[in-house]
Every structure is written in structure tokens, then in C-alpha cells.
Short mmCIF file of C-alpha atoms in Angstrom, two decimals:
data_model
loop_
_atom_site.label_atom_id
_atom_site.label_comp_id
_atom_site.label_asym_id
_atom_site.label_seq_id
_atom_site.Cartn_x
_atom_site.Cartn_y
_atom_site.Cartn_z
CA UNK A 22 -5.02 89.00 -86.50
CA UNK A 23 -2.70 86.10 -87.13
CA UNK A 24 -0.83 84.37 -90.44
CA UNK A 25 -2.75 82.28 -92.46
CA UNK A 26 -1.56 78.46 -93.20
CA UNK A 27 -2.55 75.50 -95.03
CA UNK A 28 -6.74 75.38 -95.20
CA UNK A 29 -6.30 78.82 -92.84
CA UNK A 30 -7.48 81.01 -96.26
CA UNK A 31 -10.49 78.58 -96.73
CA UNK A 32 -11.09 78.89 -92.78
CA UNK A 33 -10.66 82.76 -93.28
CA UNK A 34 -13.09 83.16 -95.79
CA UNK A 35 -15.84 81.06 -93.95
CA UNK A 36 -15.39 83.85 -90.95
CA UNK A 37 -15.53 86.66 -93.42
CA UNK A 38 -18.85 85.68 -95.22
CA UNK A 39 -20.15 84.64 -91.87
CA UNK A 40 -18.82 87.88 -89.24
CA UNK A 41 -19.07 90.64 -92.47
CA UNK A 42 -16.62 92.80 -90.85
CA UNK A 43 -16.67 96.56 -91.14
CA UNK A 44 -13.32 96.65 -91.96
CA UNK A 45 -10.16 94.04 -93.00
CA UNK A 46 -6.64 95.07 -92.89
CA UNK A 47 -3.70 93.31 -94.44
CA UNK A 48 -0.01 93.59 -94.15
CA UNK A 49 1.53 92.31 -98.23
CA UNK A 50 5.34 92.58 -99.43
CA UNK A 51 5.98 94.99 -101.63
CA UNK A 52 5.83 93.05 -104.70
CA UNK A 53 1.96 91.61 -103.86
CA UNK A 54 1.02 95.30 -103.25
CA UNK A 55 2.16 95.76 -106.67
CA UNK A 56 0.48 93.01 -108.13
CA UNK A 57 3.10 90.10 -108.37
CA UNK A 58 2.19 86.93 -106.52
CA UNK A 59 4.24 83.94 -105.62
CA UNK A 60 2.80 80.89 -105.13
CA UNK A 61 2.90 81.18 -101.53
CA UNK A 62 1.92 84.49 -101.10
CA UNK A 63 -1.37 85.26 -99.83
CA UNK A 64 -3.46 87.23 -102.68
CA UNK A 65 -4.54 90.45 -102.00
CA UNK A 66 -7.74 90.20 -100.09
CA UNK A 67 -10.24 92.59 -102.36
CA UNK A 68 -14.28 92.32 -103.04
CA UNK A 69 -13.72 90.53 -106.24
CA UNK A 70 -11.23 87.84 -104.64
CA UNK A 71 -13.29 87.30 -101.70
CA UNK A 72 -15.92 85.97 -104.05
CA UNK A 73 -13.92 83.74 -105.81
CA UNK A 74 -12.25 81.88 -103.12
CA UNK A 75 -13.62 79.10 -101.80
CA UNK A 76 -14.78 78.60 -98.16
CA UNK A 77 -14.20 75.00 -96.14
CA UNK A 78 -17.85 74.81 -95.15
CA UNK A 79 -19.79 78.21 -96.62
CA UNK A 80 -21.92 78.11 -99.25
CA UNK A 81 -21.23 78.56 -102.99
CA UNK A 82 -24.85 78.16 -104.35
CA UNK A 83 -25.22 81.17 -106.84
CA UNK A 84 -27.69 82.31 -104.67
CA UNK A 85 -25.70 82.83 -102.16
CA UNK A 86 -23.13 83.88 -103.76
CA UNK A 87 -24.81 86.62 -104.62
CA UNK A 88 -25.89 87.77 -101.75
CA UNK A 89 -22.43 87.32 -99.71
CA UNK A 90 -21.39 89.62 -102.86
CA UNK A 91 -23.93 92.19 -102.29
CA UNK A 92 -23.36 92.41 -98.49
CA UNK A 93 -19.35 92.43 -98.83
CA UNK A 94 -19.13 95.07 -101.26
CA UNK A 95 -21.60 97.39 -99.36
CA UNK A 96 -19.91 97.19 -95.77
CA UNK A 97 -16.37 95.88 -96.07
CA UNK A 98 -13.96 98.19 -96.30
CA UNK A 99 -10.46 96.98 -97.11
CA UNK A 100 -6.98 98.58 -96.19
CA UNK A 101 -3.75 96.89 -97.67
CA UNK A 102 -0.25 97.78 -95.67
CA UNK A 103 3.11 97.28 -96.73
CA UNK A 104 4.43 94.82 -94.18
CA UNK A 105 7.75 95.79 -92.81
CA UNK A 106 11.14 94.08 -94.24
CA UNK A 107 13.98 91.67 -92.89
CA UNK A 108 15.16 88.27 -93.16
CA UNK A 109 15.57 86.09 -90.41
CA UNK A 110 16.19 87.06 -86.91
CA UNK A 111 15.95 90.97 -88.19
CA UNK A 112 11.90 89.95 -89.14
CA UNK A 113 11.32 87.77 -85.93
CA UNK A 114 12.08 90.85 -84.08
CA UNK A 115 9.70 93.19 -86.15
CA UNK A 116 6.72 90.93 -85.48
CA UNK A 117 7.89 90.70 -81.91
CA UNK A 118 7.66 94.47 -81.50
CA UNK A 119 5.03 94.92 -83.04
CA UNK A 120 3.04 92.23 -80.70
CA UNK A 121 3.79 93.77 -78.13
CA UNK A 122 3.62 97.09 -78.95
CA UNK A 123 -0.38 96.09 -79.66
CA UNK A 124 -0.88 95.16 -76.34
CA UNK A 125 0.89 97.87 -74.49
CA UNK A 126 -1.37 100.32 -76.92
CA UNK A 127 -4.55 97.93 -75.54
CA UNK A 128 -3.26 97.76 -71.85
CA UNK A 129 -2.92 101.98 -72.04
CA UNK A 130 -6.12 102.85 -73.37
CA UNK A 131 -7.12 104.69 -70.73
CA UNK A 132 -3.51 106.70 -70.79
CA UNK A 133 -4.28 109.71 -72.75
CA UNK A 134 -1.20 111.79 -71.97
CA UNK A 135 1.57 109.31 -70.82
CA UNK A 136 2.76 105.89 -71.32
CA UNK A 137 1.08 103.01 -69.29
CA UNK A 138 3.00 102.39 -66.63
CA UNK A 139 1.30 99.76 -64.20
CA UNK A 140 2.99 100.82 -60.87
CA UNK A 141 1.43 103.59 -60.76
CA UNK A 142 -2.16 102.62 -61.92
CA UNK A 143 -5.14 101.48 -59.23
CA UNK A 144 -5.59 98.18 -59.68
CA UNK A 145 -9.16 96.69 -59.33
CA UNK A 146 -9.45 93.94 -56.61
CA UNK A 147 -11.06 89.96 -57.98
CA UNK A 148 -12.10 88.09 -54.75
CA UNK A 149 -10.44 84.45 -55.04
CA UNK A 150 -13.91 82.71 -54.22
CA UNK A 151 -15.41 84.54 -57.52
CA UNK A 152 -13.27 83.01 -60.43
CA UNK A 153 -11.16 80.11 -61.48
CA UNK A 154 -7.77 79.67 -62.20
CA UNK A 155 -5.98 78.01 -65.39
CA UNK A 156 -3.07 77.81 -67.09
CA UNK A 157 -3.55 76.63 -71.36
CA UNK A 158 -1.14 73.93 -71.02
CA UNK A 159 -2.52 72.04 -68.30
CA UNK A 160 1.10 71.45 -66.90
CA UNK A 161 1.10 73.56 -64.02
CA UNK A 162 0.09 71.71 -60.94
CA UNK A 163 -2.74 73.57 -58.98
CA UNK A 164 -0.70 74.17 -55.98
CA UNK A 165 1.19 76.07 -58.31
CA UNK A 166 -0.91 78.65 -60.20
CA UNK A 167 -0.95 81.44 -58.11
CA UNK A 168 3.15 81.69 -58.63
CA UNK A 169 2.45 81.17 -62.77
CA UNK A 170 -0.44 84.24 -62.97
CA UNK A 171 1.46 86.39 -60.44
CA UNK A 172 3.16 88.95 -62.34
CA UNK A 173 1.45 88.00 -65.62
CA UNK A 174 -1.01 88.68 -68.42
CA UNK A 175 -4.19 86.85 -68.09
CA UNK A 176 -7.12 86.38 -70.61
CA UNK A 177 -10.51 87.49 -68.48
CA UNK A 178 -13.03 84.79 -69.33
CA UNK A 179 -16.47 83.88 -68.90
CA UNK A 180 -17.00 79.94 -69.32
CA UNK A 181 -19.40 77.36 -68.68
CA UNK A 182 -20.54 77.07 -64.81
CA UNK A 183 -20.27 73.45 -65.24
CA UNK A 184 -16.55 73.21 -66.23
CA UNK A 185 -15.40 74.76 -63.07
CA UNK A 186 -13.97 72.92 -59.65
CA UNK A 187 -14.18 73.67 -55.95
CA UNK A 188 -12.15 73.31 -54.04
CA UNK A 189 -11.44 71.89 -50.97
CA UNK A 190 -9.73 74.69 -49.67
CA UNK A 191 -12.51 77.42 -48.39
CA UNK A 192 -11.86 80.53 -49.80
CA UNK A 193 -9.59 79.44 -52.56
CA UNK A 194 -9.94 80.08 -56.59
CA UNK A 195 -11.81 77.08 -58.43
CA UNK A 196 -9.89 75.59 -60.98
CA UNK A 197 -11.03 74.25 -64.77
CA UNK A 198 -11.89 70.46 -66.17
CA UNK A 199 -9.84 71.38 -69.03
CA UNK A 200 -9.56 73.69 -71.83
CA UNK A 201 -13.21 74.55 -73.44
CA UNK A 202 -13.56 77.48 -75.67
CA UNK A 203 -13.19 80.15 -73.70
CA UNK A 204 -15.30 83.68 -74.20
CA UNK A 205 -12.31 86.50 -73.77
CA UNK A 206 -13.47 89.75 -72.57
CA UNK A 207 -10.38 90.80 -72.34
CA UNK A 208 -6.57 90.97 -70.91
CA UNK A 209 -5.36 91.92 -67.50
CA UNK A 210 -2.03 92.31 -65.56
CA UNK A 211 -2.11 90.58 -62.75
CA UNK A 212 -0.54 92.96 -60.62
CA UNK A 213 -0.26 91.63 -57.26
CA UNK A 214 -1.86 88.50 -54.98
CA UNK A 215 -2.46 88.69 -51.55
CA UNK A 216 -3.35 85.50 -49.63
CA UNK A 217 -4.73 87.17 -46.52
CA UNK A 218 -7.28 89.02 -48.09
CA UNK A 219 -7.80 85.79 -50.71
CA UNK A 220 -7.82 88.94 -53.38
CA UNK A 221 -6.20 89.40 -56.89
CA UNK A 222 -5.34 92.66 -57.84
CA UNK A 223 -5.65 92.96 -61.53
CA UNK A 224 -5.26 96.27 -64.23
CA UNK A 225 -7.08 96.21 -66.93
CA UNK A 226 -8.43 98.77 -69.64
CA UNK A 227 -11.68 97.10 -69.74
CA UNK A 228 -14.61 98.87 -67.55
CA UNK A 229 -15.74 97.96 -64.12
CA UNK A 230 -19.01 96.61 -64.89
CA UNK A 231 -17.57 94.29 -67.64
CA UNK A 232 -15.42 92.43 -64.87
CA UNK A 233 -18.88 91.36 -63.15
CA UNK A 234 -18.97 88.63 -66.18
CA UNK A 235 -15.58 87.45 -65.74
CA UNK A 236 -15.61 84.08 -63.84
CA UNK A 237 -12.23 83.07 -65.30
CA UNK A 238 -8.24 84.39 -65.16
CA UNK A 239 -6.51 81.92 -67.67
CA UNK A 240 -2.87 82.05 -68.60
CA UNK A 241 -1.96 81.18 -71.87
CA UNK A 242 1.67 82.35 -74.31
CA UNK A 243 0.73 86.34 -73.70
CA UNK A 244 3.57 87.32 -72.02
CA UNK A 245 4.54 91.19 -70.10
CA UNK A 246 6.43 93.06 -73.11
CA UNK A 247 10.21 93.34 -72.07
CA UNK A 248 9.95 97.17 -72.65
CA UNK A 249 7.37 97.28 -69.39
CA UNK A 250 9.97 95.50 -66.97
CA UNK A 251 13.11 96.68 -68.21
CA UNK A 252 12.69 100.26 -69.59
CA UNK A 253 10.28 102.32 -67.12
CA UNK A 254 11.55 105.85 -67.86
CA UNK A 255 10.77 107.31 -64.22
CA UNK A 256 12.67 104.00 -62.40
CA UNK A 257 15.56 104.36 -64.48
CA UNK A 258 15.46 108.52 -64.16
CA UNK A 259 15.68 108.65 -60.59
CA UNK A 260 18.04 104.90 -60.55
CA UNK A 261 15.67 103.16 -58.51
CA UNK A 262 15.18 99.03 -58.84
CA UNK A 263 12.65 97.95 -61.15
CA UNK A 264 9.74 96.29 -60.08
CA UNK A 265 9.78 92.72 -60.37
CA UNK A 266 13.71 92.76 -61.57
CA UNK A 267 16.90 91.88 -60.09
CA UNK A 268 19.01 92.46 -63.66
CA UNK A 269 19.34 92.89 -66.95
CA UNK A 270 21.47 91.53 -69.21
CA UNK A 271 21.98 93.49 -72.51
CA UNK A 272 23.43 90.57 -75.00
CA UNK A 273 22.20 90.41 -78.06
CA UNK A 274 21.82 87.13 -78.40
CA UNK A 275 20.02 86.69 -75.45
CA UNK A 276 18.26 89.90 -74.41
CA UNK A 277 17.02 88.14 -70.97
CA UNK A 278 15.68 89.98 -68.18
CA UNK A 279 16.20 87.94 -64.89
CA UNK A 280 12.53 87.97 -63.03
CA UNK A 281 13.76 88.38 -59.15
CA UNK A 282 13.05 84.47 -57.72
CA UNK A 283 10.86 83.72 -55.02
CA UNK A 284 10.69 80.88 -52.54
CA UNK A 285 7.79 79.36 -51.77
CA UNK A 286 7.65 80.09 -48.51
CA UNK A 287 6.97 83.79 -49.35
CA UNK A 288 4.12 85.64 -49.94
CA UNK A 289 3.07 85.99 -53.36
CA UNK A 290 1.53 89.64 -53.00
CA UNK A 291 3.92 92.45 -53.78
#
């Protein structure tokens, strides 16, 4: 899922030959759904384009060819969607919602007849001594990382054993070299912290048994959709605080909800 730039379509294609998806989706104006491209819209992606475009590393031999031709035709099905309109701030704020409204659909999965609503969800419980901490940007001190994933989304990883640091504090998460690719297994809220149990609690849609991989809570640009803090139906029914909020301001040209501050001479577990 993503936008496609510069030698991204050449990148694109080497994934397709190489992954042969079941199934490719793509969001086109109206006018490349109809068959009129500009020169910087993306093509429609079809069988017959697929094997003309060229990859950055695959193969082009005829051979080849062939074969990535045979396969692509007889598994990859292809579904073409027009994308939604708006210029300028108007689209910004249609891709926005419909970021998060993907991961509040992921984060729900297991919500058959409600909405997800994560205050009233069982979180699992991640000893600190089993995983290591990171934030992508390497900016956050390590002191400081508990405060940054509190509250948060989080990627669960599994990575190398021998990019991870103890610590010198017993019972305290490891923390990471630096960034190496990183297997996801999936996302998590991390819901609460508590530092006298040394325990994270976490939600997640993913299954129990999946979290015994996950040595790994990384932080990278996910961020909690607005909707979840700001517009909890049974809070604002019975005109009780949210969770996690002090305010909310309602400008339109800010939209900012104020997170309620902590000092850091409180406990991080809520």
C-alpha cells in the first residue's frame, strides 16, 4: 500500500514478478479509469502492462518473460478503484481518513458487533525482560522510551538476537544497535506500563501464540487515529473524561487534541 515515485514503478514491478500476489488493487482518477493518461499518472496496472514494464533488477530474458506472463495471468487478479476527489487540504484529509480508518478496521478485527474501543478490551501483558525497545528515529534518549511508546501504536517485531542491548538495569527492556530491517508481525496499542510489575500491557488483534515471536515493540510515524481519543461514543454519552485527554479543541485549522501531560516523576501505568 503506498504511492509510487521516481524508480518506485520499476521497484514495484520487481516485487510483483517476484511475491505473484493473489490479488492487486489500485486507486486511478477518473480519467485513467477511462483510459486517458497524463504523463504523470501511473498506468493502469493490467496483465498486459505488467509485462511490458520494466523491472530495476528482474529479468527480461524472453524466457522469462514468458513465464512471469504465464504465472501473472493465471493467479493475479486485478481490481481498479476510483480514488476519491479534492484538491489540496480537502485530499490530504481523504488519505488521512482513510489511513486511519485502515488501522482502526485492523486494530477491531476481533469486534464483530461494535466498534473497537480499547478501554474496554483485555489487554495481553509483555514482560519488560522479554523484548526491546525502539523508537525509528533514533532521537529519543533511552531514559525516555517508555514515555514515547506509552499511549502509542507500536510495530511487534522479531529481529536479529544480535542487534539487541542489555541493559544495566535488571529487569529493564533491551534496547536496539540501530535500525535493521525489521520483520513486523503486526501493530499493537500500547495500552498501559507499569514499572512495578516491569510489564507492558499491549492490545492487539493478532493471536496469543503469535506474540511468543515478538522480541521487539518499535515506534515509528503510526500514530492513535484522532477519532479513538476524541470521539468514544459511550465517554461522551454518559459526559465522562476521555481517557488520555484533558481537551479538545475544535478549530479547523488546527484540529489538536491536547494529550493530558505527565511529569516525570509519575508513574507511567494508567
Amino acid at each position: 500500500m503506498g504511492w509510487l515515485s521516481g524508480i518506485g514503478l520499476s521497484l514495484f514491478v520487481d516485487v510483483i514478478r517476484w511475491v505473484n500476489p493473489t490479488d492487486l488493487a489500485q486507486l486511478a482518477s477518473s480519467t485513467v479509469l477511462t483510459g486517458t493518461v497524463e504523463f504523470n499518472d501511473l498506468p493502469l496496472l493490467t496483465s498486459s502492462n505488467l509485462d511490458m514494464f520494466c523491472g530495476w533488477l528482474s529479468s527480461r530474458s524472453e524466457e522469462s518473460s514468458k513465464h512471469q506472463k504465464t504465472l501473472l495471468r493465471s493467479s493475479l487478479a486485478f481490481h481498479h478503484f476510483k480514488a476519491l476527489g479534492g484538491i489540496g487540504s480537502l485530499s490530504s484529509k481523504h488519505a488521512q481518513l482513510m489511513r486511519q480508518g485502515m488501522l482502526l478496521s485492523y486494530l477491531g478485527q476481533k469486534e464483530r458487533f461494535c466498534g473497537f474501543c480499547p478501554w474496554s478490551q483485555t489487554p495481553y501483558r509483555l514482560p519488560w525482560s522479554s523484548v526491546a525497545i525502539h523508537e525509528h528515529s533514533s532521537r529519543v534518549h533511552g531514559k525516555d522510551l517508555l514515555y514515547v511508546l506509552n499511549g502509542n501504536i507500536v510495530a511487534l517485531c522479531k529481529v536479529p538476537r544480535e542487534v539487541l542491548l542489555e541493559t544495566e538495569v535488571e529487569g529493564y527492556p533491551m534496547f536496539m544497535r540501530k535500525n535493521p530491517p525489521y520483520e513486523c508481525l503486526g501493530f499493537a496499542i500500547v495500552r498501559a506500563i507499569d514499572p512495578a510489575e516491569k510489564v507492558f500491557y499491549i492490545l492487539t488483534p493478532e493471536p496469543k501464540h503469535r506474540l511468543a515471536d515478538v522480541n521487539a515493540l518499535v515506534k515509528g510515524s503510526i500514530n492513535i487515529p484522532d477519532v479513538l481519543l476524541a470521539k468514544q461514543a459511550r465517554f461522551m454519552r454518559e459526559m465522562q473524561s476521555l481517557p488520555y485527554l484533558v481537551e479538545t479543541t475544535t478549530k479547523e485549522e488546527t484540529s489538536t487534541n491536547h494529550v493530558e501531560p505527565r511529569s516525570r516523576s509519575e508513574s507511567p501505568c494508567y
